Tab-separated table of C-alpha atoms in Angstrom:
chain	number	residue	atom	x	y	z
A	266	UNK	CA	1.437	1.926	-6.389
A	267	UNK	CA	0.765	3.475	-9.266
A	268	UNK	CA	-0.809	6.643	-10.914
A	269	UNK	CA	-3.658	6.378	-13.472
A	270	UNK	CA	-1.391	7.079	-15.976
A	271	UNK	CA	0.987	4.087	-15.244
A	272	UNK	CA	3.510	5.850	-13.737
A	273	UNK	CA	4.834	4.967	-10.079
A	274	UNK	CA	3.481	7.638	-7.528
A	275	UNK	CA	6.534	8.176	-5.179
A	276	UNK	CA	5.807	10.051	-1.700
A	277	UNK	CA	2.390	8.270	-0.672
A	278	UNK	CA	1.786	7.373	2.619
A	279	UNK	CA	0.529	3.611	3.181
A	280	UNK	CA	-0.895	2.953	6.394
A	281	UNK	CA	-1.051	-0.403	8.464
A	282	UNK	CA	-3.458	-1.630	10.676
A	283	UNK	CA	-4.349	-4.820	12.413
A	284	UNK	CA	-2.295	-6.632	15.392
A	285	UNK	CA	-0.030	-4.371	14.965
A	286	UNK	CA	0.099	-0.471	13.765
A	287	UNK	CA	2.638	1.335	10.911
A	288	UNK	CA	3.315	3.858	8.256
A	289	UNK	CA	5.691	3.741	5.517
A	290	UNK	CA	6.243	6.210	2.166
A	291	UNK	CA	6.242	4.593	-1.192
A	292	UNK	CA	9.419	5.255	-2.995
A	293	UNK	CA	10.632	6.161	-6.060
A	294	UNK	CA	9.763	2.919	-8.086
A	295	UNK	CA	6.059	3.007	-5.812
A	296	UNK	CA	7.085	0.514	-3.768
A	297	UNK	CA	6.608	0.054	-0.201
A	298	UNK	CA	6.842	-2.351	2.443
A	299	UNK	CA	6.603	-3.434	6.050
A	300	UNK	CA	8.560	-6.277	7.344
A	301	UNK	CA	8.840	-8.455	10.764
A	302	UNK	CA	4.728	-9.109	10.907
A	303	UNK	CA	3.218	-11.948	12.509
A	304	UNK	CA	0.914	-14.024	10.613
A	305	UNK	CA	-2.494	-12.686	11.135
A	306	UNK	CA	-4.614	-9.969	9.148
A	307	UNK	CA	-3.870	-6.496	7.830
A	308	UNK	CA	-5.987	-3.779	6.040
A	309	UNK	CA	-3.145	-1.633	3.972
A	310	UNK	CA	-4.590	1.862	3.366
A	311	UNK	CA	-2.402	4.470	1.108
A	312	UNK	CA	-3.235	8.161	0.753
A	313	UNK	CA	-1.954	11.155	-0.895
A	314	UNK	CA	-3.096	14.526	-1.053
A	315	UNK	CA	-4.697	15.520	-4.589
A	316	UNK	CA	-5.005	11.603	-5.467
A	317	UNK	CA	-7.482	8.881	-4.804
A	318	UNK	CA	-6.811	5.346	-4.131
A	319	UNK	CA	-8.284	2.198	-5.805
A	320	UNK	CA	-8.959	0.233	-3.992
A	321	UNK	CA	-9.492	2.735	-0.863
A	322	UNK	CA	-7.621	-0.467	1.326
A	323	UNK	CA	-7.123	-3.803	0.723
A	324	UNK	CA	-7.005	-6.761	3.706
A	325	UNK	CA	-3.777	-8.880	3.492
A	326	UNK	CA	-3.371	-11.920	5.499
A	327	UNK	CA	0.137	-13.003	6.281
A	328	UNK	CA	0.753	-16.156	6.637
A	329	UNK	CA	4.524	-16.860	6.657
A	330	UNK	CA	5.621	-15.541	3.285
A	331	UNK	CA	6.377	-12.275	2.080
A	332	UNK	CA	3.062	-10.788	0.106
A	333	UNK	CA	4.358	-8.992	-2.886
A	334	UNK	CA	1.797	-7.321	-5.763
A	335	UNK	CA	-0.650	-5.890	-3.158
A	336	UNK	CA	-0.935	-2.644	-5.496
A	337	UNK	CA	-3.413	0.269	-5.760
A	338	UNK	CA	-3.844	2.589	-8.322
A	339	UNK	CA	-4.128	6.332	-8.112
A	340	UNK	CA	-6.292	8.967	-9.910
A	341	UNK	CA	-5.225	12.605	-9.705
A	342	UNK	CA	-8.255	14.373	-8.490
């Protein structure tokens, strides 16, 4: 995840939904991730406060390999 000036935008919470329900924190390098879902489809949602997300969420579909590059980009408000 990263800000709108290219930078990675530690501390923002990404939500999961679908089958199955999480929440993890982007770290220092923006990354996050969620690991042990079944194949099936996801809508990712990050937030933080003062920033907004584009896209708002994205839908992922797993379907038996990892999905790497699902990114957003964040504009201080």
């Amino acid at each position: 995840m990263l800000g709108s000036s290219m930078i990675p935008l530690q501390g923002a919470t990404v939500n999961l939904t679908g089958p199955v329900s999480a929440t993890t924190t982007t770290d220092s390098n923006g990354n996050y991730s969620f690991e042990g879902l079944a194949n099936n489809t996801y809508t990712v949602t990050p937030t933080k406060s003062g920033y907004t997300m584009s896209p708002v969420s994205r839908n992922v579909t797993v379907n038996g390999v990892n999905m790497t590059n699902q990114n957003f980009t964040a504009y201080l408000q």
